[in-house]
Amino acid sequence: MKRIYDFSRSPAERNYTIADLQALKGSGKKLSMSNPANADELRACIEAGIDLLVVWESQIEEVRQIAPTHFAGVSSTWAQFGSAQEIMDHAFDMMRKGGDMYYTLRSFDVMEMLAKEGIPVQSHIGLIPTFSHYCGGLRGFGRKADEAMEIYKTLKRMEDVGVFAVEAECIAEEVLEAVNDKTSIVTFSLGSGMAGDVIMSFVADVCGEASEEDTPPKHAHAFGNVGRLHKQIHEERVAALGEFHREVVAEKFPYASTNIGMHAGEKEKFLEALDKWTPTHQ
């Protein structure tokens, strides 16, 4: 555990710092990363030993309460803000609240603007679902040499503007293997092979939360079967609600055991008082 001052200048500790992640290059060490969506998933990640977290803006304060020492990146969406100043303000707000890096899909100019202010910037290469409309849908990237070269050029351009880390999503594994040591950028591999400095996967994919009707992406590997439990919980919920409905319709519920009764002798007193009571005004 490293002693630090966080970006609000408060004393803190972190399991990993920016420098630690940068030192992963060539070390042979791999870290795990996932994206808890709520407090229960966050606690599960911590108890399971997941190294790094990435969360949405609404979660960062909760993360700092539940996992005060865990490295946590904060995400923003592409269309969340219209102006560079709004993005800058949001980034500073997220860092003040305990973020350790700031994810953005915006332009190189915006990335450079944030980096120049000392904000550790994370971006994205390969498959970017937000932009899948422009590239023919959800697909793998870098399977052809010319596209692989464009990935490398983009990575180097990001490096030039000060980007600290990227999510490398659905890139041919040979491409990430070839370029990873040619950049100082820390790579988070999501479906892009073992060459990434950090191996990332979504909580829902790891835990096997997809329903039987869903088709998980190629990079998703279920290490559990939480989906089965979700289905069982749903079936139990439907059964319980159905039984409740039938008992109400049959005028059997509420049961005597669930009702509250008056103390002995009080009913008679109440009914007598009720019969005698007359309103004093209309």
GROMACS .gro file of N, CA and C in nm, residues 2-96:
model
  285
    2LYS      N    1   0.057   0.219  -0.089
    2LYS     CA    2   0.138   0.340  -0.102
    2LYS      C    3   0.065   0.459  -0.038
    3ARG      N    4   0.140   0.536   0.040
    3ARG     CA    5   0.086   0.660   0.097
    3ARG      C    6   0.094   0.769  -0.010
    4ILE      N    7  -0.017   0.841  -0.029
    4ILE     CA    8  -0.022   0.947  -0.129
    4ILE      C    9  -0.101   1.064  -0.074
    5TYR      N   10  -0.101   1.173  -0.148
    5TYR     CA   11  -0.204   1.275  -0.136
    5TYR      C   12  -0.293   1.259  -0.259
    6ASP      N   13  -0.425   1.253  -0.238
    6ASP     CA   14  -0.513   1.241  -0.354
    6ASP      C   15  -0.525   1.377  -0.423
    7PHE      N   16  -0.608   1.385  -0.525
    7PHE     CA   17  -0.614   1.506  -0.605
    7PHE      C   18  -0.688   1.621  -0.537
    8SER      N   19  -0.749   1.593  -0.422
    8SER     CA   20  -0.806   1.701  -0.341
    8SER      C   21  -0.708   1.743  -0.231
    9ARG      N   22  -0.589   1.690  -0.237
    9ARG     CA   23  -0.479   1.714  -0.144
    9ARG      C   24  -0.507   1.663  -0.003
   10SER      N   25  -0.577   1.551   0.003
   10SER     CA   26  -0.602   1.485   0.131
   10SER      C   27  -0.512   1.362   0.141
   11PRO      N   28  -0.456   1.336   0.259
   11PRO     CA   29  -0.373   1.216   0.276
   11PRO      C   30  -0.456   1.091   0.246
   12ALA      N   31  -0.398   0.997   0.174
   12ALA     CA   32  -0.470   0.875   0.136
   12ALA      C   33  -0.370   0.764   0.114
   13GLU      N   34  -0.423   0.645   0.085
   13GLU     CA   35  -0.341   0.531   0.047
   13GLU      C   36  -0.402   0.467  -0.077
   14ARG      N   37  -0.318   0.406  -0.159
   14ARG     CA   38  -0.365   0.335  -0.278
   14ARG      C   39  -0.289   0.203  -0.293
   15ASN      N   40  -0.360   0.104  -0.341
   15ASN     CA   41  -0.293  -0.023  -0.371
   15ASN      C   42  -0.199  -0.009  -0.490
   16TYR      N   43  -0.238   0.075  -0.589
   16TYR     CA   44  -0.152   0.103  -0.704
   16TYR      C   45  -0.160   0.252  -0.736
   17THR      N   46  -0.046   0.306  -0.776
   17THR     CA   47  -0.039   0.445  -0.817
   17THR      C   48  -0.017   0.451  -0.968
   18ILE      N   49  -0.024   0.573  -1.023
   18ILE     CA   50   0.005   0.592  -1.164
   18ILE      C   51   0.144   0.536  -1.199
   19ALA      N   52   0.242   0.567  -1.115
   19ALA     CA   53   0.378   0.520  -1.139
   19ALA      C   54   0.386   0.367  -1.138
   20ASP      N   55   0.309   0.304  -1.050
   20ASP     CA   56   0.308   0.158  -1.044
   20ASP      C   57   0.256   0.099  -1.175
   21LEU      N   58   0.152   0.158  -1.229
   21LEU     CA   59   0.095   0.107  -1.354
   21LEU      C   60   0.190   0.128  -1.471
   22GLN      N   61   0.256   0.242  -1.473
   22GLN     CA   62   0.353   0.267  -1.580
   22GLN      C   63   0.470   0.170  -1.573
   23ALA      N   64   0.502   0.126  -1.452
   23ALA     CA   65   0.615   0.034  -1.433
   23ALA      C   66   0.580  -0.109  -1.474
   24LEU      N   67   0.455  -0.135  -1.511
   24LEU     CA   68   0.417  -0.269  -1.555
   24LEU      C   69   0.484  -0.307  -1.686
   25LYS      N   70   0.517  -0.206  -1.769
   25LYS     CA   71   0.579  -0.232  -1.898
   25LYS      C   72   0.706  -0.319  -1.882
   26GLY      N   73   0.703  -0.434  -1.945
   26GLY     CA   74   0.820  -0.520  -1.943
   26GLY      C   75   0.844  -0.594  -1.813
   27SER      N   76   0.754  -0.575  -1.716
   27SER     CA   77   0.776  -0.639  -1.585
   27SER      C   78   0.731  -0.784  -1.582
   28GLY      N   79   0.644  -0.821  -1.674
   28GLY     CA   80   0.588  -0.956  -1.674
   28GLY      C   81   0.473  -0.973  -1.577
   29LYS      N   82   0.440  -0.868  -1.503
   29LYS     CA   83   0.331  -0.874  -1.407
   29LYS      C   84   0.201  -0.828  -1.471
   30LYS      N   85   0.092  -0.898  -1.443
   30LYS     CA   86  -0.039  -0.861  -1.494
   30LYS      C   87  -0.131  -0.825  -1.377
   31LEU      N   88  -0.213  -0.722  -1.399
   31LEU     CA   89  -0.313  -0.684  -1.301
   31LEU      C   90  -0.452  -0.709  -1.358
   32SER      N   91  -0.548  -0.727  -1.270
   32SER     CA   92  -0.687  -0.747  -1.309
   32SER      C   93  -0.767  -0.619  -1.290
   33MET      N   94  -0.870  -0.603  -1.373
   33MET     CA   95  -0.951  -0.482  -1.368
   33MET      C   96  -1.096  -0.517  -1.401
   34SER      N   97  -1.190  -0.455  -1.330
   34SER     CA   98  -1.331  -0.477  -1.362
   34SER      C   99  -1.412  -0.354  -1.327
   35ASN      N  100  -1.544  -0.361  -1.356
   35ASN     CA  101  -1.629  -0.242  -1.350
   35ASN      C  102  -1.752  -0.264  -1.263
   36PRO      N  103  -1.739  -0.269  -1.133
   36PRO     CA  104  -1.857  -0.287  -1.047
   36PRO      C  105  -1.960  -0.178  -1.069
   37ALA      N  106  -2.088  -0.219  -1.077
   37ALA     CA  107  -2.194  -0.124  -1.108
   37ALA      C  108  -2.272  -0.080  -0.985
   38ASN      N  109  -2.248  -0.144  -0.871
   38ASN     CA  110  -2.320  -0.107  -0.749
   38ASN      C  111  -2.237  -0.151  -0.629
   39ALA      N  112  -2.287  -0.121  -0.511
   39ALA     CA  113  -2.211  -0.149  -0.389
   39ALA      C  114  -2.185  -0.298  -0.369
   40ASP      N  115  -2.283  -0.381  -0.402
   40ASP     CA  116  -2.264  -0.526  -0.385
   40ASP      C  117  -2.153  -0.577  -0.477
   41GLU      N  118  -2.155  -0.532  -0.603
   41GLU     CA  119  -2.052  -0.575  -0.697
   41GLU      C  120  -1.915  -0.520  -0.656
   42LEU      N  121  -1.914  -0.398  -0.603
   42LEU     CA  122  -1.790  -0.338  -0.557
   42LEU      C  123  -1.729  -0.421  -0.444
   43ARG      N  124  -1.810  -0.457  -0.347
   43ARG     CA  125  -1.760  -0.538  -0.235
   43ARG      C  126  -1.709  -0.674  -0.285
   44ALA      N  127  -1.780  -0.731  -0.383
   44ALA     CA  128  -1.738  -0.859  -0.438
   44ALA      C  129  -1.602  -0.847  -0.506
   45CYS      N  130  -1.582  -0.738  -0.581
   45CYS     CA  131  -1.452  -0.717  -0.645
   45CYS      C  132  -1.340  -0.707  -0.543
   46ILE      N  133  -1.365  -0.634  -0.436
   46ILE     CA  134  -1.262  -0.615  -0.334
   46ILE      C  135  -1.230  -0.748  -0.266
   47GLU      N  136  -1.336  -0.821  -0.227
   47GLU     CA  137  -1.315  -0.949  -0.158
   47GLU      C  138  -1.246  -1.051  -0.249
   48ALA      N  139  -1.271  -1.040  -0.382
   48ALA     CA  140  -1.211  -1.134  -0.476
   48ALA      C  141  -1.067  -1.099  -0.510
   49GLY      N  142  -1.021  -0.978  -0.471
   49GLY     CA  143  -0.883  -0.939  -0.495
   49GLY      C  144  -0.860  -0.868  -0.627
   50ILE      N  145  -0.966  -0.822  -0.696
   50ILE     CA  146  -0.949  -0.747  -0.820
   50ILE      C  147  -0.862  -0.624  -0.793
   51ASP      N  148  -0.763  -0.600  -0.880
   51ASP     CA  149  -0.664  -0.496  -0.854
   51ASP      C  150  -0.714  -0.355  -0.878
   52LEU      N  151  -0.779  -0.333  -0.994
   52LEU     CA  152  -0.815  -0.198  -1.036
   52LEU      C  153  -0.964  -0.192  -1.070
   53LEU      N  154  -1.021  -0.074  -1.050
   53LEU     CA  155  -1.164  -0.055  -1.076
   53LEU      C  156  -1.184   0.059  -1.175
   54VAL      N  157  -1.293   0.051  -1.250
   54VAL     CA  158  -1.337   0.165  -1.330
   54VAL      C  159  -1.488   0.177  -1.307
   55VAL      N  160  -1.532   0.299  -1.275
   55VAL     CA  161  -1.671   0.320  -1.234
   55VAL      C  162  -1.728   0.444  -1.301
   56TRP      N  163  -1.859   0.461  -1.290
   56TRP     CA  164  -1.925   0.580  -1.341
   56TRP      C  165  -1.919   0.691  -1.237
   57GLU      N  166  -1.949   0.812  -1.281
   57GLU     CA  167  -1.936   0.929  -1.195
   57GLU      C  168  -2.021   0.919  -1.069
   58SER      N  169  -2.140   0.858  -1.081
   58SER     CA  170  -2.230   0.850  -0.966
   58SER      C  171  -2.178   0.757  -0.858
   59GLN      N  172  -2.075   0.679  -0.889
   59GLN     CA  173  -2.026   0.578  -0.795
   59GLN      C  174  -1.902   0.618  -0.718
   60ILE      N  175  -1.830   0.720  -0.763
   60ILE     CA  176  -1.695   0.741  -0.711
   60ILE      C  177  -1.694   0.770  -0.561
   61GLU      N  178  -1.793   0.845  -0.512
   61GLU     CA  179  -1.794   0.874  -0.368
   61GLU      C  180  -1.822   0.747  -0.287
   62GLU      N  181  -1.909   0.660  -0.340
   62GLU     CA  182  -1.937   0.533  -0.274
   62GLU      C  183  -1.813   0.444  -0.275
   63VAL      N  184  -1.739   0.446  -0.386
   63VAL     CA  185  -1.615   0.369  -0.395
   63VAL      C  186  -1.518   0.412  -0.286
   64ARG      N  187  -1.507   0.542  -0.267
   64ARG     CA  188  -1.411   0.591  -0.167
   64ARG      C  189  -1.455   0.559  -0.025
   65GLN      N  190  -1.584   0.532  -0.005
   65GLN     CA  191  -1.632   0.489   0.126
   65GLN      C  192  -1.606   0.340   0.148
   66ILE      N  193  -1.634   0.260   0.046
   66ILE     CA  194  -1.625   0.115   0.059
   66ILE      C  195  -1.484   0.065   0.032
   67ALA      N  196  -1.417   0.125  -0.066
   67ALA     CA  197  -1.283   0.080  -0.106
   67ALA      C  198  -1.188   0.199  -0.112
   68PRO      N  199  -1.158   0.258   0.003
   68PRO     CA  200  -1.082   0.383   0.004
   68PRO      C  201  -0.942   0.373  -0.053
   69THR      N  202  -0.885   0.253  -0.058
   69THR     CA  203  -0.746   0.241  -0.102
   69THR      C  204  -0.732   0.182  -0.242
   70HIS      N  205  -0.842   0.151  -0.309
   70HIS     CA  206  -0.834   0.089  -0.441
   70HIS      C  207  -0.820   0.194  -0.552
   71PHE      N  208  -0.730   0.168  -0.646
   71PHE     CA  209  -0.719   0.252  -0.765
   71PHE      C  210  -0.849   0.244  -0.841
   72ALA      N  211  -0.908   0.362  -0.871
   72ALA     CA  212  -1.037   0.366  -0.939
   72ALA      C  213  -1.039   0.474  -1.046
   73GLY      N  214  -1.059   0.433  -1.170
   73GLY     CA  215  -1.080   0.528  -1.277
   73GLY      C  216  -1.226   0.566  -1.285
   74VAL      N  217  -1.253   0.687  -1.336
   74VAL     CA  218  -1.390   0.736  -1.348
   74VAL      C  219  -1.420   0.761  -1.496
   75SER      N  220  -1.536   0.714  -1.541
   75SER     CA  221  -1.572   0.725  -1.682
   75SER      C  222  -1.670   0.838  -1.708
   76SER      N  223  -1.657   0.898  -1.826
   76SER     CA  224  -1.759   0.989  -1.878
   76SER      C  225  -1.798   0.939  -2.017
   77THR      N  226  -1.918   0.969  -2.061
   77THR     CA  227  -1.961   0.924  -2.193
   77THR      C  228  -1.925   1.027  -2.299
   78TRP      N  229  -1.923   0.985  -2.423
   78TRP     CA  230  -1.879   1.071  -2.532
   78TRP      C  231  -1.965   1.197  -2.544
   79ALA      N  232  -2.096   1.181  -2.535
   79ALA     CA  233  -2.187   1.294  -2.557
   79ALA      C  234  -2.235   1.359  -2.427
   80GLN      N  235  -2.168   1.329  -2.318
   80GLN     CA  236  -2.214   1.379  -2.188
   80GLN      C  237  -2.201   1.530  -2.177
   81PHE      N  238  -2.099   1.587  -2.241
   81PHE     CA  239  -2.075   1.731  -2.232
   81PHE      C  240  -2.053   1.788  -2.370
   82GLY      N  241  -2.092   1.915  -2.388
   82GLY     CA  242  -2.079   1.977  -2.518
   82GLY      C  243  -1.950   2.055  -2.537
   83SER      N  244  -1.900   2.114  -2.431
   83SER     CA  245  -1.784   2.202  -2.446
   83SER      C  246  -1.662   2.147  -2.373
   84ALA      N  247  -1.546   2.194  -2.418
   84ALA     CA  248  -1.421   2.153  -2.353
   84ALA      C  249  -1.418   2.197  -2.207
   85GLN      N  250  -1.475   2.314  -2.179
   85GLN     CA  251  -1.474   2.363  -2.041
   85GLN      C  252  -1.559   2.275  -1.950
   86GLU      N  253  -1.672   2.226  -2.002
   86GLU     CA  254  -1.755   2.135  -1.923
   86GLU      C  255  -1.681   2.006  -1.891
   87ILE      N  256  -1.608   1.956  -1.990
   87ILE     CA  257  -1.531   1.833  -1.969
   87ILE      C  258  -1.422   1.857  -1.864
   88MET      N  259  -1.353   1.970  -1.877
   88MET     CA  260  -1.249   2.004  -1.780
   88MET      C  261  -1.307   2.014  -1.639
   89ASP      N  262  -1.419   2.083  -1.625
   89ASP     CA  263  -1.481   2.098  -1.494
   89ASP      C  264  -1.520   1.962  -1.436
   90HIS      N  265  -1.576   1.877  -1.523
   90HIS     CA  266  -1.619   1.746  -1.477
   90HIS      C  267  -1.499   1.661  -1.434
   91ALA      N  268  -1.393   1.667  -1.513
   91ALA     CA  269  -1.273   1.589  -1.480
   91ALA      C  270  -1.217   1.631  -1.345
   92PHE      N  271  -1.208   1.760  -1.321
   92PHE     CA  272  -1.157   1.808  -1.192
   92PHE      C  273  -1.249   1.765  -1.078
   93ASP      N  274  -1.380   1.770  -1.102
   93ASP     CA  275  -1.475   1.729  -0.999
   93ASP      C  276  -1.457   1.581  -0.964
   94MET      N  277  -1.442   1.498  -1.067
   94MET     CA  278  -1.423   1.355  -1.044
   94MET      C  279  -1.293   1.326  -0.969
   95MET      N  280  -1.187   1.398  -1.004
   95MET     CA  281  -1.060   1.377  -0.937
   95MET      C  282  -1.066   1.425  -0.792
   96ARG      N  283  -1.135   1.536  -0.769
   96ARG     CA  284  -1.151   1.585  -0.631
   96ARG      C  285  -1.227   1.485  -0.545
   0.00000   0.00000   0.00000
